[in-house]
CSV table of C-alpha atoms in Angstrom, one decimal:
chain,number,residue,atom,x,y,z
A,1,MET,CA,68.7,84.3,78.9
A,2,SER,CA,68.3,84.3,82.7
A,3,GLN,CA,67.9,87.5,84.8
A,4,GLU,CA,71.4,87.2,86.2
A,5,GLN,CA,72.9,86.7,82.7
A,6,ALA,CA,71.0,89.7,81.4
A,7,ALA,CA,72.2,91.8,84.3
A,8,ALA,CA,75.8,90.7,83.9
A,9,LYS,CA,75.7,91.4,80.1
A,10,SER,CA,74.3,94.9,80.7
A,11,GLY,CA,77.0,95.6,83.2
A,12,SER,CA,74.7,95.8,86.3
A,13,PRO,CA,76.6,94.7,89.4
A,14,GLY,CA,73.6,94.1,91.6
A,15,ALA,CA,72.4,90.7,90.2
A,16,ALA,CA,75.8,89.3,89.4
A,17,GLY,CA,77.2,90.3,92.8
A,18,ALA,CA,80.2,92.2,91.2
A,19,PRO,CA,81.4,95.1,93.4
A,20,SER,CA,80.7,98.5,92.2
A,21,ASP,CA,83.5,100.8,91.3
A,22,ALA,CA,81.5,103.9,92.0
A,23,GLU,CA,82.8,104.3,95.5
A,24,GLU,CA,86.4,103.8,94.3
A,25,GLU,CA,86.2,106.7,91.8
A,26,PRO,CA,86.7,110.4,92.8
A,27,THR,CA,83.4,112.2,93.1
A,28,GLU,CA,84.4,114.7,90.5
A,29,ASP,CA,83.1,113.6,87.1
A,30,LYS,CA,85.5,115.8,85.2
A,31,PRO,CA,89.1,116.1,86.4
A,32,MET,CA,90.3,119.6,87.1
A,33,SER,CA,92.9,121.0,84.7
A,34,PHE,CA,96.2,122.6,85.8
A,35,TRP,CA,94.8,126.1,85.5
A,36,GLU,CA,91.6,125.1,87.4
A,37,HIS,CA,93.8,123.8,90.2
A,38,LEU,CA,95.7,127.1,90.3
A,39,ASP,CA,92.5,129.1,90.3
A,40,GLU,CA,91.2,126.9,93.2
A,41,LEU,CA,94.4,127.4,95.1
A,42,ARG,CA,94.2,131.2,94.5
A,43,LYS,CA,90.7,131.3,96.0
A,44,ARG,CA,91.7,129.2,99.0
A,45,LEU,CA,94.7,131.4,99.6
A,46,VAL,CA,92.7,134.7,99.3
A,47,ARG,CA,90.1,133.4,101.8
A,48,SER,CA,92.7,132.3,104.2
A,49,ILE,CA,94.6,135.6,104.0
A,50,LEU,CA,91.4,137.6,104.6
A,51,VAL,CA,90.4,135.6,107.6
A,52,PHE,CA,93.9,135.7,108.9
A,53,PHE,CA,93.9,139.5,108.5
A,54,GLY,CA,90.6,139.7,110.5
A,55,ALA,CA,92.0,137.4,113.2
A,56,CYS,CA,95.1,139.7,113.4
A,57,LEU,CA,92.8,142.6,114.1
A,58,VAL,CA,91.3,140.7,117.0
A,59,GLY,CA,94.8,139.8,118.2
A,60,TRP,CA,95.8,143.5,118.1
A,61,GLU,CA,92.9,144.3,120.4
A,62,VAL,CA,94.1,141.8,123.0
A,63,ARG,CA,97.9,142.4,122.4
A,64,GLU,CA,98.7,143.3,126.0
A,65,LYS,CA,97.0,140.1,127.3
A,66,LEU,CA,98.8,138.0,124.7
A,67,LEU,CA,102.2,139.6,125.7
A,68,HIS,CA,101.5,138.9,129.4
A,69,PHE,CA,100.7,135.3,128.6
A,70,LEU,CA,103.8,134.7,126.5
A,71,THR,CA,106.1,136.4,129.0
A,72,ILE,CA,105.0,134.2,132.0
A,73,PRO,CA,107.9,131.7,131.5
A,74,PHE,CA,110.4,134.6,131.0
A,75,VAL,CA,109.3,136.3,134.2
A,76,GLN,CA,109.5,133.1,136.1
A,77,ALA,CA,113.0,132.3,134.8
A,78,TRP,CA,114.1,135.8,135.6
A,79,ARG,CA,113.1,135.5,139.2
A,80,GLU,CA,114.5,132.0,139.6
A,81,GLN,CA,117.9,133.3,138.5
A,82,ASN,CA,117.6,136.0,141.2
A,83,LEU,CA,118.4,138.8,138.6
A,84,PRO,CA,118.2,142.3,139.9
A,85,GLY,CA,115.3,144.6,139.1
A,86,ASN,CA,111.9,143.6,137.6
A,87,PRO,CA,111.7,141.5,134.4
A,88,SER,CA,111.6,143.8,131.5
A,89,LEU,CA,111.5,144.0,127.7
A,90,HIS,CA,113.0,146.9,125.8
A,91,PHE,CA,112.7,148.6,122.4
A,92,GLY,CA,115.4,150.6,120.8
A,93,ALA,CA,113.5,152.7,118.2
A,94,PRO,CA,110.3,154.8,118.4
A,95,ALA,CA,108.4,152.4,116.2
A,96,ALA,CA,109.9,149.2,117.5
A,97,ALA,CA,107.2,148.6,120.1
A,98,PHE,CA,104.5,149.0,117.4
A,99,VAL,CA,106.3,146.5,115.1
A,100,ALA,CA,106.7,144.1,118.0
A,101,TYR,CA,103.0,144.3,118.9
A,102,PHE,CA,102.1,143.8,115.2
A,103,LYS,CA,104.2,140.6,115.2
A,104,LEU,CA,102.4,139.6,118.4
A,105,SER,CA,99.0,140.2,116.8
A,106,MET,CA,100.0,137.9,113.9
A,107,ILE,CA,100.9,135.2,116.4
A,108,GLY,CA,97.5,135.5,117.9
A,109,GLY,CA,95.8,135.8,114.5
A,110,ALA,CA,97.5,132.6,113.3
A,111,ALA,CA,96.2,130.6,116.3
A,112,LEU,CA,92.7,132.1,116.0
A,113,ALA,CA,92.4,131.6,112.2
A,114,SER,CA,94.0,128.1,112.2
A,115,PRO,CA,90.6,126.2,112.0
A,116,PHE,CA,89.6,128.1,108.9
A,117,ILE,CA,93.0,127.9,107.3
A,118,PHE,CA,93.2,124.1,107.9
A,119,TYR,CA,89.7,123.8,106.4
A,120,GLN,CA,90.8,125.6,103.3
A,121,LEU,CA,93.8,123.3,103.0
A,122,TRP,CA,91.8,120.1,103.3
A,123,ALA,CA,89.1,121.5,101.0
A,124,PHE,CA,91.7,122.1,98.4
A,125,VAL,CA,92.9,118.5,98.6
A,126,ALA,CA,89.4,117.1,98.8
A,127,PRO,CA,88.5,117.1,95.1
A,128,GLY,CA,91.1,114.5,94.5
A,129,LEU,CA,89.9,112.2,97.2
A,130,TYR,CA,87.5,109.3,97.0
A,131,ALA,CA,84.0,109.7,98.5
A,132,ARG,CA,84.9,107.5,101.6
A,133,GLU,CA,88.0,109.7,102.2
A,134,LYS,CA,86.1,113.0,102.0
A,135,ARG,CA,84.2,112.0,105.2
A,136,TYR,CA,87.4,112.5,107.1
A,137,VAL,CA,87.8,116.2,106.1
A,138,ILE,CA,86.0,117.7,109.1
A,139,PRO,CA,87.8,115.4,111.7
A,140,PHE,CA,91.1,116.3,110.0
A,141,VAL,CA,90.3,120.0,110.4
A,142,LEU,CA,89.3,119.6,114.0
A,143,PHE,CA,92.4,117.6,115.0
A,144,SER,CA,94.7,119.7,112.9
A,145,THR,CA,93.6,122.7,115.0
A,146,ILE,CA,93.9,120.9,118.3
A,147,LEU,CA,97.3,119.5,117.5
A,148,PHE,CA,98.7,122.8,116.2
A,149,VAL,CA,97.5,124.9,119.1
A,150,GLY,CA,98.3,122.1,121.6
A,151,GLY,CA,101.8,121.9,120.2
A,152,GLY,CA,102.3,125.6,120.8
A,153,LEU,CA,101.0,125.3,124.3
A,154,PHE,CA,103.3,122.4,125.0
A,155,GLY,CA,106.3,124.5,123.8
A,156,TRP,CA,105.1,127.4,126.0
A,157,ARG,CA,104.8,125.1,129.0
A,158,ALA,CA,107.8,122.8,128.6
A,159,ALA,CA,110.4,124.4,126.4
A,160,PHE,CA,110.1,128.1,127.2
A,161,PRO,CA,111.0,127.8,130.9
A,162,ILE,CA,114.1,125.7,130.1
A,163,SER,CA,115.2,128.0,127.2
A,164,PHE,CA,114.8,131.2,129.2
A,165,GLY,CA,116.4,129.7,132.3
A,166,TYR,CA,119.4,128.7,130.2
A,167,PHE,CA,119.8,132.1,128.6
A,168,LEU,CA,119.3,134.1,131.7
A,169,SER,CA,121.7,131.9,133.7
A,170,MET,CA,124.5,133.5,131.7
A,171,ALA,CA,123.9,136.8,133.4
A,172,GLY,CA,125.8,137.8,136.5
A,173,THR,CA,129.3,139.0,137.5
A,174,VAL,CA,132.3,137.5,135.9
A,175,GLY,CA,135.1,136.6,138.3
A,176,GLY,CA,133.4,137.7,141.4
A,177,ASP,CA,134.0,141.4,141.2
A,178,GLY,CA,134.6,141.8,137.5
A,179,VAL,CA,132.4,142.7,134.6
A,180,THR,CA,128.6,142.4,135.2
A,181,ILE,CA,126.6,140.8,132.4
A,182,THR,CA,123.1,142.3,132.4
A,183,PRO,CA,120.3,140.9,130.2
A,184,THR,CA,118.7,143.6,128.0
A,185,VAL,CA,116.1,141.7,126.1
A,186,MET,CA,114.6,143.5,123.2
A,187,MET,CA,110.9,143.2,122.7
A,188,GLY,CA,111.1,142.4,119.0
A,189,ASP,CA,113.8,139.8,119.4
A,190,TYR,CA,111.8,138.1,122.2
A,191,LEU,CA,108.7,137.8,120.1
A,192,ASP,CA,110.7,136.5,117.1
A,193,PHE,CA,112.2,133.8,119.3
A,194,VAL,CA,108.8,132.9,120.8
A,195,ALA,CA,107.1,132.8,117.4
A,196,GLN,CA,109.8,130.5,116.1
A,197,LEU,CA,109.3,128.0,118.9
A,198,LEU,CA,105.5,128.2,118.8
A,199,LEU,CA,105.5,127.5,115.1
A,200,GLY,CA,108.0,124.7,115.4
A,201,PHE,CA,106.1,122.9,118.1
A,202,GLY,CA,102.8,123.5,116.3
A,203,ILE,CA,104.1,121.9,113.1
A,204,ILE,CA,105.8,118.9,114.7
A,205,PHE,CA,102.6,118.0,116.6
A,206,GLU,CA,100.9,117.7,113.2
A,207,ILE,CA,103.1,114.7,112.3
A,208,PRO,CA,100.6,112.0,113.4
A,209,LEU,CA,97.8,113.6,111.4
A,210,ILE,CA,99.9,114.1,108.3
A,211,VAL,CA,101.1,110.5,108.4
A,212,LEU,CA,97.5,109.2,109.0
A,213,PHE,CA,96.3,111.1,105.9
A,214,LEU,CA,99.1,109.8,103.7
A,215,SER,CA,98.5,106.3,105.0
A,216,LEU,CA,94.8,106.5,104.3
A,217,ALA,CA,95.6,107.7,100.8
A,218,GLY,CA,97.9,104.7,100.3
A,219,ILE,CA,101.0,106.9,99.8
A,220,ILE,CA,102.9,105.4,102.7
A,221,ASN,CA,102.4,102.4,105.1
A,222,TYR,CA,103.6,101.4,108.5
A,223,LEU,CA,106.5,99.2,107.1
A,224,GLN,CA,107.9,102.2,105.3
A,225,LEU,CA,107.7,104.3,108.4
A,226,ILE,CA,109.5,101.6,110.4
A,227,MET,CA,112.3,101.4,107.9
A,228,PHE,CA,112.6,105.2,107.8
A,229,GLY,CA,112.6,105.4,111.6
A,230,ARG,CA,116.4,105.8,112.2
A,231,TRP,CA,116.6,108.6,109.7
A,232,PHE,CA,113.6,110.4,111.3
A,233,VAL,CA,115.4,110.3,114.7
A,234,PHE,CA,118.4,111.9,113.1
A,235,ALA,CA,116.3,114.5,111.4
A,236,ALA,CA,114.4,115.2,114.7
A,237,PHE,CA,117.6,116.0,116.6
A,238,VAL,CA,118.9,118.2,113.7
A,239,LEU,CA,115.7,120.1,113.6
A,240,ALA,CA,115.6,120.5,117.4
A,241,ALA,CA,119.2,121.8,117.3
A,242,ILE,CA,118.2,124.4,114.8
A,243,LEU,CA,115.0,125.6,116.5
A,244,THR,CA,116.0,125.5,120.1
A,245,PRO,CA,118.8,126.9,122.2
A,246,PRO,CA,122.2,125.1,122.1
A,247,ASP,CA,121.8,123.4,125.4
A,248,ILE,CA,121.0,119.7,125.3
A,249,THR,CA,118.0,119.9,127.6
A,250,SER,CA,116.1,122.2,125.2
A,251,GLN,CA,116.9,120.0,122.3
A,252,LEU,CA,115.6,117.0,124.1
A,253,VAL,CA,112.4,118.8,124.9
A,254,MET,CA,111.7,119.1,121.2
A,255,ALA,CA,113.4,116.0,119.8
A,256,VAL,CA,111.9,113.4,122.2
A,257,PRO,CA,108.2,114.4,121.6
A,258,MET,CA,108.9,114.3,117.8
A,259,CYS,CA,110.2,110.7,118.1
A,260,LEU,CA,107.2,109.7,120.3
A,261,LEU,CA,104.8,111.3,117.8
A,262,TYR,CA,106.5,109.4,115.1
A,263,VAL,CA,105.9,106.1,117.0
A,264,VAL,CA,102.2,107.1,117.4
A,265,SER,CA,102.1,107.8,113.7
A,266,ILE,CA,103.3,104.2,112.9
A,267,GLY,CA,100.5,102.9,115.1
A,268,LEU,CA,97.9,105.0,113.4
A,269,ALA,CA,99.2,103.9,110.0
A,270,TYR,CA,99.1,100.3,111.1
A,271,ILE,CA,95.5,100.5,112.3
A,272,PHE,CA,93.9,102.8,109.8
A,273,GLY,CA,96.2,102.9,106.8
A,274,LYS,CA,96.3,100.7,103.7
A,275,PRO,CA,98.2,97.5,104.3
A,276,PRO,CA,101.6,97.1,102.5
A,277,THR,CA,101.8,95.0,99.4
A,278,ASP,CA,103.4,91.5,99.2
A,279,ALA,CA,106.5,93.0,97.5
A,280,GLN,CA,106.9,95.6,100.3
A,281,ARG,CA,106.5,92.9,103.0
A,282,ALA,CA,109.2,90.8,101.3
A,283,ALA,CA,111.5,93.8,101.0
A,284,TYR,CA,111.1,94.6,104.7
A,285,LYS,CA,111.8,91.0,105.7
A,286,LYS,CA,114.8,90.9,103.5
A,287,ARG,CA,116.2,94.1,105.0
A,288,LYS,CA,115.6,92.8,108.6
A,289,ALA,CA,117.3,89.6,107.8
A,290,LYS,CA,120.3,91.5,106.3
A,291,GLU,CA,120.5,93.7,109.5
A,292,VAL,CA,120.5,90.6,111.7
A,293,THR,CA,123.2,89.0,109.6
A,294,GLN,CA,125.4,92.2,109.7
A,295,GLY,CA,124.7,92.7,113.4
């Protein structure tokens, strides 16, 4: 028996030239049970909550600076509308200001703790990944943080001035010398509105990274994303209508970036994701041919 035949018979891939399946198997020898998954999830959640609580304490120490930063678009819109008096926020109960500042510290804590929280998320997913996919965990954590914080900053820079300008433009005197509409913005309501927009923009900026992860895992591919495109555009405008003020400009400020990020996601899935199967390609061509015929 030759050396190659002996190697092939013993199952050794080196001499026979057969590819090894070691890299295609998850690095965990023993799959985790359902209860082990729950225990792992509990540990990740507890760690994330503890770090988030510590980050909120830091946010509390700089709460006034955070409030000043988040009110810059509001102050600018107030002055652009030529409203009387100085821009101001109000609170209607003795403890309302404390509660509002607590919410503000949570906003700052979420931004500060986001790298650790994203790491815990990816670390929870990692045991089910292949060895070659685990190499992307750290880049995913880094870009998750950048996109989340960057999305919030984009909302603060682009959407906030438009939103506050629209709302404050409703102030003034009705009918020339009639009733005067005066804005009395409550501190808690203001921070609730700000947190909603910051979180919304932070999440939508994660779209390319989530799509890239799913495409690397072979769950979706670029052809599926293309076919789902029209529904995503519809969903983007519905979500923008829910999260932003009712004026069309504010909705476009959120919906258009979402659509552009989706296009970027298709490109990332095409370059880095797993290619579609022959059946998926045939289904896509059949659908396109049907659309051409109906059009």
